[in-house]
DNA sequence: TATGAACTGTTATGCTATAACAAAATCGGC
DNA sequence: GCCGATTTTGTTATAGCATAACAGTTCATA
């Protein structure tokens, strides 16, 4: 790990297992093919709650002894994102698993600059507010990126 | 130009002149050194309202006959951003001039996917809403990136 | 004009992402 | 099961974005 451990201690094995199980179910339902590679990349993405770069995933794949090149990873990520199983963190050029892949959505994120964790949130109405204001400019919104950086609960300075 | 012309026809020469004049004044006031290179990069950034990549700026600098390498551009951009004269568009790895550099602020952007233009907006209260929700998660926000993509007024499909 | 601080030049390198094409696996109809 | 069409994967090469490191220059000011 290049970053500190996950901000919130918890049964992370459960996070991983749950994410993979959901992915299996969803892809089954949708007739999408969660192939071995794709599933493995998803599992690697879920190794932590901190977004992970494509080339770090590539290293992990290679540690498996697999033959892998950048397109291997990027294709898998493209598929996983198309299925809503993974989101891209624009301000980090990195990827993180989605805990709520059942319903399609764009995620909003809190990104801890100390431990690296990404927390997906839903700031109710914010997207609609932005769409409404955009409309006043004659602008039709099709996608939004909302990412906040700062310090998570566990990484607050001690004098808080 | 690699993109279509600016979405809104207007006296863009005025945009450029105004931006440079404001930059001169602000840097003067602040004792910041708006050197020749930095001023030239700012002028180049302002050639359009569409965010421009660092390497495109580099090309333009070289067309001036100047010796320039990537750090030349990135250093200038770093300075201009530190002075609030330029904002970075995360979802495009590109940079755009700020029309309101007097007061320090983080910008929110509408990005047209057709003509490339970036419109800086202020969605009142959205940042505070996000900060408030973050606080509920024990999260202290220090910076936010809010970028919406879609179609600007002039780029709407004809059947609208 | 000496001196330190800020800025710039230059070379090299690292990280992120995709193009292009060949090979293999998978699926559906026969 | 076999075959052609489609999808996925392998492989090589390259494009695009950003910074490290160090040397040289300019600038403010004492
Ligand atoms: Zn977990
Ligand atoms: Zn943290
Ligand atoms: Zn203009
Ligand atoms: Zn447009």
Coordinates of C-alpha atoms (C1' of nucleotides) and ligand atoms in Angstrom, one line a residue:
Chain A
X1 CA 0.0 0.0 0.0
X2 CA 1.3 3.4 -0.8
X3 CA -1.2 5.2 1.4
X4 CA -2.2 4.8 5.0
X5 CA -4.7 2.1 5.9
X6 CA -8.4 2.6 5.3
X7 CA -9.8 5.5 7.3
X8 CA -12.5 3.5 9.0
X9 CA -11.7 0.2 10.5
X10 CA -14.2 -2.4 9.3
X11 CA -14.5 -5.8 7.9
X12 CA -13.2 -5.0 4.5
X13 CA -13.2 -8.5 3.3
X14 CA -16.9 -8.1 3.5
X15 CA -16.8 -5.0 1.3
X16 CA -14.9 -7.0 -1.3
X17 CA -17.1 -10.1 -1.2
X18 CA -20.2 -8.0 -1.3
X19 CA -19.0 -5.9 -4.2
X20 CA -18.1 -9.0 -6.2
X21 CA -21.3 -10.7 -5.4
X22 CA -23.3 -7.7 -6.5
X23 CA -21.3 -7.5 -9.6
X24 CA -21.9 -11.2 -10.4
X25 CA -25.7 -10.7 -9.9
X26 CA -25.9 -7.5 -11.9
X27 CA -24.0 -8.7 -14.8
X28 CA -25.9 -11.9 -14.8
X29 CA -29.2 -10.0 -14.9
X30 CA -28.0 -7.7 -17.6
X31 CA -26.4 -10.3 -19.7
X32 CA -23.1 -8.5 -19.4
X33 CA -20.0 -10.7 -19.4
X34 CA -18.0 -10.3 -16.2
X35 CA -15.0 -12.2 -17.5
X36 CA -12.2 -13.5 -15.4
X37 CA -10.0 -10.4 -16.2
X38 CA -12.7 -8.0 -15.5
X39 CA -13.7 -9.6 -12.3
X40 CA -10.1 -9.7 -11.2
X41 CA -9.7 -6.0 -11.9
X42 CA -12.8 -5.3 -9.9
X43 CA -11.5 -7.3 -7.0
X44 CA -8.2 -5.4 -7.2
X45 CA -10.0 -2.0 -7.3
X46 CA -11.8 -3.1 -4.2
X47 CA -8.6 -3.9 -2.3
X48 CA -9.1 -0.5 -0.6
X49 CA -11.5 2.4 -0.5
X50 CA -8.8 4.6 -1.9
X51 CA -8.9 5.2 -5.6
X52 CA -6.3 3.2 -7.4
X53 CA -4.4 4.1 -10.6
X54 CA -4.6 2.0 -13.7
X55 CA -0.9 1.2 -13.7
X56 CA -1.0 0.1 -10.1
X57 CA -3.8 -2.3 -11.1
X58 CA -1.5 -3.4 -13.9
X59 CA 1.3 -4.2 -11.5
X60 CA -1.1 -6.3 -9.4
X61 CA -2.3 -8.2 -12.4
X62 CA 1.3 -9.0 -13.4
X63 CA 1.9 -10.2 -9.8
X64 CA -0.7 -12.8 -10.6
X65 CA 1.6 -14.0 -13.3
X66 CA -0.8 -12.9 -15.9
X67 CA 0.3 -11.3 -19.2
X68 CA -1.0 -7.8 -19.1
X69 CA -0.5 -4.5 -20.8
X70 CA -2.1 -1.1 -20.2
X71 CA -5.1 -1.9 -22.6
X72 CA -5.8 -5.0 -20.5
X73 CA -6.5 -2.8 -17.5
X74 CA -8.2 0.1 -19.3
X75 CA -10.5 -2.2 -21.2
X76 CA -11.6 -3.8 -18.0
X77 CA -12.1 -0.5 -16.3
X78 CA -14.1 0.8 -19.2
X79 CA -16.4 -2.2 -18.9
X80 CA -16.7 -1.9 -15.2
X81 CA -17.5 1.8 -15.5
X82 CA -20.1 1.1 -18.2
X83 CA -21.8 -1.3 -15.7
X84 CA -21.6 1.3 -12.9
X85 CA -19.4 -1.0 -10.9
X86 CA -16.5 1.4 -10.8
X87 CA -16.2 5.2 -10.9
X88 CA -13.4 7.3 -12.1
X89 CA -12.0 10.0 -9.8
X90 CA -11.1 12.8 -12.2
X91 CA -8.9 14.7 -9.8
X92 CA -6.7 11.7 -9.2
X93 CA -6.7 9.9 -12.5
X94 CA -7.8 6.9 -10.5
X95 CA -10.6 4.4 -10.0
X96 CA -12.7 3.3 -7.1
X97 CA -15.4 0.7 -6.6
X98 CA -19.0 1.8 -6.4
X99 CA -20.9 0.6 -3.3
X100 CA -24.3 1.1 -4.9
X101 CA -24.1 -0.2 -8.4
X102 CA -27.7 -1.4 -8.6
X103 CA -29.1 1.9 -9.7
X104 CA -27.2 3.9 -12.3
X105 CA -25.9 7.2 -10.9
X106 CA -23.1 9.6 -11.1
X107 CA -21.2 9.7 -7.8
X108 CA -20.1 12.6 -5.7
X109 CA -17.0 12.0 -3.7
X110 CA -15.2 13.1 -0.6
X111 CA -11.5 12.5 -1.0
X112 CA -9.2 12.4 2.0
X113 CA -5.9 14.0 1.3
X114 CA -4.2 12.2 4.2
X115 CA -5.3 8.6 3.9
X116 CA -6.5 8.7 0.3
X117 CA -9.9 7.2 1.0
X118 CA -12.8 8.1 -1.2
X119 CA -16.3 8.3 0.3
X120 CA -19.2 8.3 -2.1
X121 CA -21.9 10.6 -1.1
X122 CA -25.2 11.9 -2.4
X123 CA -25.7 15.5 -1.8
X124 CA -29.4 15.6 -2.5
X125 CA -30.5 18.2 -4.9
X126 CA -27.1 19.5 -5.8
X127 CA -27.2 18.0 -9.2
X128 CA -30.6 19.4 -9.9
X129 CA -29.5 22.8 -8.6
X130 CA -26.6 22.8 -11.1
X131 CA -28.9 21.6 -13.9
X132 CA -31.3 24.4 -13.1
X133 CA -28.7 27.1 -13.1
X134 CA -27.2 25.7 -16.3
X135 CA -30.6 25.9 -17.9
X136 CA -30.7 29.6 -17.1
X137 CA -27.6 29.8 -19.2
X138 CA -29.3 27.9 -22.0
X139 CA -27.0 25.0 -21.1
X140 CA -28.1 21.3 -21.2
X141 CA -26.2 19.2 -18.7
X142 CA -25.5 15.6 -19.5
X143 CA -22.8 14.8 -16.9
X144 CA -21.4 16.2 -13.7
X145 CA -18.2 15.7 -11.8
X146 CA -18.3 16.7 -8.2
X147 CA -15.3 15.9 -6.0
X148 CA -14.4 17.5 -2.7
X149 CA -11.0 17.2 -1.1
X150 CA -10.1 17.5 2.5
X151 CA -9.7 15.4 5.6
X152 CA -11.8 12.5 6.7
X153 CA -12.9 12.0 10.3
X154 CA -10.0 9.9 11.3
X155 CA -7.4 12.2 9.7
X156 CA -8.5 15.4 11.4
X157 CA -5.7 17.3 13.1
X158 CA -5.5 16.4 16.8
X159 CA -6.3 19.9 18.0
X160 CA -9.7 19.9 16.5
Chain B
X1 CA -8.2 26.4 -33.5
X2 CA -9.1 22.8 -33.0
X3 CA -12.6 23.5 -31.8
X4 CA -15.5 25.4 -33.3
X5 CA -15.5 29.2 -32.7
X6 CA -16.6 30.6 -29.4
X7 CA -20.1 29.8 -28.6
X8 CA -21.3 33.3 -28.1
X9 CA -20.3 35.9 -30.6
X10 CA -18.8 38.9 -28.9
X11 CA -15.9 41.3 -28.9
X12 CA -13.4 38.8 -27.7
X13 CA -10.5 41.2 -28.2
X14 CA -12.1 43.0 -25.3
X15 CA -12.1 39.9 -23.2
X16 CA -8.4 39.5 -23.8
X17 CA -7.6 43.1 -23.2
X18 CA -9.7 43.2 -20.1
X19 CA -8.2 40.1 -18.6
X20 CA -4.7 41.3 -19.2
X21 CA -5.5 44.7 -17.7
X22 CA -7.0 43.1 -14.6
X23 CA -4.0 40.8 -14.3
X24 CA -1.6 43.8 -14.5
X25 CA -3.5 45.6 -11.9
X26 CA -3.9 42.7 -9.5
X27 CA -0.3 41.6 -9.7
X28 CA 0.8 45.2 -9.2
X29 CA -1.4 45.5 -6.1
X30 CA -0.1 42.2 -4.8
X31 CA 3.5 42.7 -5.6
X32 CA 3.4 39.6 -7.7
X33 CA 5.6 39.5 -10.8
X34 CA 3.6 39.1 -14.0
X35 CA 6.7 38.5 -16.1
X36 CA 6.8 38.5 -19.9
X37 CA 6.4 34.8 -20.1
X38 CA 3.6 34.6 -17.6
X39 CA 1.8 37.4 -19.2
X40 CA 2.2 35.9 -22.6
X41 CA 0.9 32.5 -21.4
X42 CA -2.1 34.3 -19.9
X43 CA -2.7 36.0 -23.2
X44 CA -2.6 32.7 -25.0
X45 CA -4.9 31.1 -22.5
X46 CA -7.4 33.9 -23.3
X47 CA -7.3 33.3 -27.0
X48 CA -10.6 31.6 -26.5
X49 CA -13.1 30.6 -23.9
X50 CA -12.3 27.0 -24.4
X51 CA -9.9 25.5 -22.0
X52 CA -6.5 24.9 -23.6
X53 CA -3.9 22.2 -22.9
X54 CA -0.4 23.0 -21.7
X55 CA 1.2 21.5 -24.7
X56 CA -0.9 23.6 -27.0
X57 CA 0.2 26.6 -25.1
X58 CA 3.8 25.4 -25.6
X59 CA 3.3 25.2 -29.3
X60 CA 2.1 28.8 -29.4
X61 CA 5.0 30.0 -27.4
X62 CA 7.4 28.3 -29.8
X63 CA 5.6 30.0 -32.7
X64 CA 6.7 33.2 -31.1
X65 CA 10.2 32.0 -31.7
X66 CA 10.8 31.6 -28.0
X67 CA 12.7 28.8 -26.5
X68 CA 10.2 26.9 -24.4
X69 CA 9.9 23.5 -22.8
X70 CA 7.1 22.0 -20.8
X71 CA 8.2 23.5 -17.5
X72 CA 8.1 26.9 -19.1
X73 CA 4.4 26.5 -19.5
X74 CA 3.6 24.6 -16.4
X75 CA 5.5 27.2 -14.2
X76 CA 3.6 30.0 -15.8
X77 CA 0.3 28.2 -15.3
X78 CA 1.2 27.5 -11.7
X79 CA 1.8 31.2 -11.1
X80 CA -1.3 32.2 -12.9
X81 CA -3.4 29.8 -10.9
X82 CA -1.8 30.9 -7.7
X83 CA -3.0 34.4 -8.5
X84 CA -6.5 33.2 -9.5
X85 CA -6.0 34.4 -13.0
X86 CA -6.4 30.9 -14.5
X87 CA -8.4 27.9 -13.4
X88 CA -7.7 24.3 -14.2
X89 CA -10.4 22.1 -15.8
X90 CA -9.8 18.7 -14.3
X91 CA -12.0 16.7 -16.7
X92 CA -10.0 18.1 -19.6
X93 CA -6.5 18.5 -18.3
X94 CA -6.7 22.0 -19.6
X95 CA -6.7 25.6 -18.4
X96 CA -8.9 28.6 -18.9
X97 CA -8.8 32.2 -17.9
X98 CA -10.8 33.4 -14.9
X99 CA -13.1 36.3 -15.7
X100 CA -13.4 37.3 -12.0
X101 CA -9.9 37.1 -10.6
X102 CA -10.4 40.0 -8.1
X103 CA -11.8 37.8 -5.4
X104 CA -10.3 34.4 -4.7
X105 CA -12.7 31.6 -5.4
X106 CA -13.0 28.2 -6.7
X107 CA -14.9 28.1 -10.0
X108 CA -17.7 25.9 -11.1
X109 CA -17.9 25.2 -14.8
X110 CA -20.3 24.4 -17.6
X111 CA -18.3 22.7 -20.3
X112 CA -19.8 22.4 -23.8
X113 CA -18.9 19.1 -25.5
X114 CA -19.6 20.5 -28.9
X115 CA -17.8 23.8 -29.1
X116 CA -15.5 23.3 -26.2
X117 CA -16.3 26.5 -24.4
X118 CA -16.1 26.7 -20.6
X119 CA -18.6 29.0 -18.8
X120 CA -17.7 29.9 -15.2
X121 CA -20.8 29.9 -13.0
X122 CA -21.5 30.3 -9.4
X123 CA -24.2 27.9 -8.1
X124 CA -25.0 29.7 -4.9
X125 CA -24.9 27.6 -1.9
X126 CA -23.8 24.4 -3.6
X127 CA -20.4 24.5 -2.0
X128 CA -21.9 25.1 1.4
X129 CA -24.3 22.3 0.9
X130 CA -21.5 19.9 0.1
X131 CA -19.4 21.2 3.0
X132 CA -22.4 20.7 5.3
X133 CA -23.0 17.1 4.2
X134 CA -19.3 16.4 4.4
X135 CA -19.3 17.6 8.0
X136 CA -22.0 15.1 8.7
X137 CA -19.5 12.5 7.7
X138 CA -16.9 14.1 9.9
X139 CA -15.1 15.3 6.8
X140 CA -13.5 18.7 6.5
X141 CA -13.5 20.1 3.0
X142 CA -10.7 22.2 1.7
X143 CA -11.3 22.2 -2.0
X144 CA -14.0 21.3 -4.4
X145 CA -14.1 20.5 -8.1
X146 CA -17.5 20.9 -9.8
X147 CA -17.6 20.5 -13.5
X148 CA -20.8 20.0 -15.6
X149 CA -20.6 18.8 -19.2
X150 CA -23.3 19.2 -21.9
X151 CA -24.3 21.5 -24.6
X152 CA -24.3 25.3 -24.5
X153 CA -27.1 27.4 -25.9
X154 CA -25.7 27.7 -29.3
X155 CA -24.8 24.0 -29.6
X156 CA -28.3 22.7 -28.8
X157 CA -29.7 20.2 -31.3
X158 CA -32.0 22.0 -33.8
X159 CA -35.1 20.1 -32.8
X160 CA -35.1 21.6 -29.4
Chain C
dT1 C1' 28.3 46.1 -6.7
dA2 C1' 27.6 42.3 -3.8
dT3 C1' 24.2 39.0 -2.2
dG4 C1' 20.2 36.2 -1.8
dA5 C1' 15.8 35.2 -3.8
dA6 C1' 13.1 34.5 -7.6
dC7 C1' 12.7 33.2 -12.2
dT8 C1' 14.0 30.7 -16.5
dG9 C1' 16.5 27.3 -19.5
dT10 C1' 17.5 22.6 -20.4
dT11 C1' 17.5 17.7 -20.2
dA12 C1' 15.6 13.8 -18.8
dT13 C1' 12.1 11.1 -17.1
dG14 C1' 7.7 9.4 -15.2
dC15 C1' 2.8 8.7 -15.3
dT16 C1' -1.6 8.4 -17.9
dA17 C1' -4.2 6.8 -21.9
dT18 C1' -5.2 5.1 -26.5
dA19 C1' -4.4 3.5 -31.6
dA20 C1' -3.9 -0.4 -34.4
dC21 C1' -4.0 -4.9 -35.6
dA22 C1' -3.6 -9.9 -34.7
dA23 C1' -5.2 -13.8 -32.1
dA24 C1' -8.4 -16.2 -29.3
dA25 C1' -12.6 -17.1 -27.0
dT26 C1' -17.6 -17.0 -27.0
dC27 C1' -22.3 -17.1 -28.8
dG28 C1' -26.2 -18.4 -31.8
dG29 C1' -28.0 -20.7 -35.6
dC30 C1' -27.5 -24.8 -38.3
Chain D
dG1 C1' -20.7 -30.5 -33.0
dC2 C1' -19.5 -27.0 -36.7
dC3 C1' -19.2 -22.4 -38.6
dG4 C1' -19.5 -17.6 -39.1
dA5 C1' -20.2 -13.4 -36.6
dT6 C1' -19.3 -10.9 -32.5
dT7 C1' -16.9 -10.0 -28.5
dT8 C1' -12.9 -10.1 -25.8
dT9 C1' -8.0 -10.4 -25.2
dG10 C1' -2.9 -10.0 -26.5
dT11 C1' 0.8 -7.2 -28.2
dT12 C1' 3.4 -3.5 -29.8
dA13 C1' 3.8 1.1 -30.4
dT14 C1' 2.8 5.7 -29.6
dA15 C1' 0.5 9.9 -27.9
dG16 C1' -0.5 13.1 -24.2
dC17 C1' 0.1 15.1 -19.6
dA18 C1' 3.3 16.5 -15.9
dT19 C1' 7.4 17.0 -13.0
dA20 C1' 12.4 16.2 -11.2
dA21 C1' 16.8 18.0 -11.1
dC22 C1' 20.2 21.2 -11.8
dA23 C1' 22.4 25.0 -14.1
dG24 C1' 22.1 29.7 -15.4
dT25 C1' 20.1 34.2 -15.3
dT26 C1' 17.6 38.2 -13.7
dC27 C1' 15.9 41.0 -10.1
dA28 C1' 15.3 43.6 -5.8
dT29 C1' 17.7 45.7 -2.3
dA30 C1' 21.1 46.6 0.8
Ligands
LIG1 ZN1 -14.2 -1.7 3.1
LIG2 ZN1 -8.4 10.2 5.9
LIG3 ZN1 -14.5 36.4 -25.1
LIG4 ZN1 -21.2 24.9 -27.4

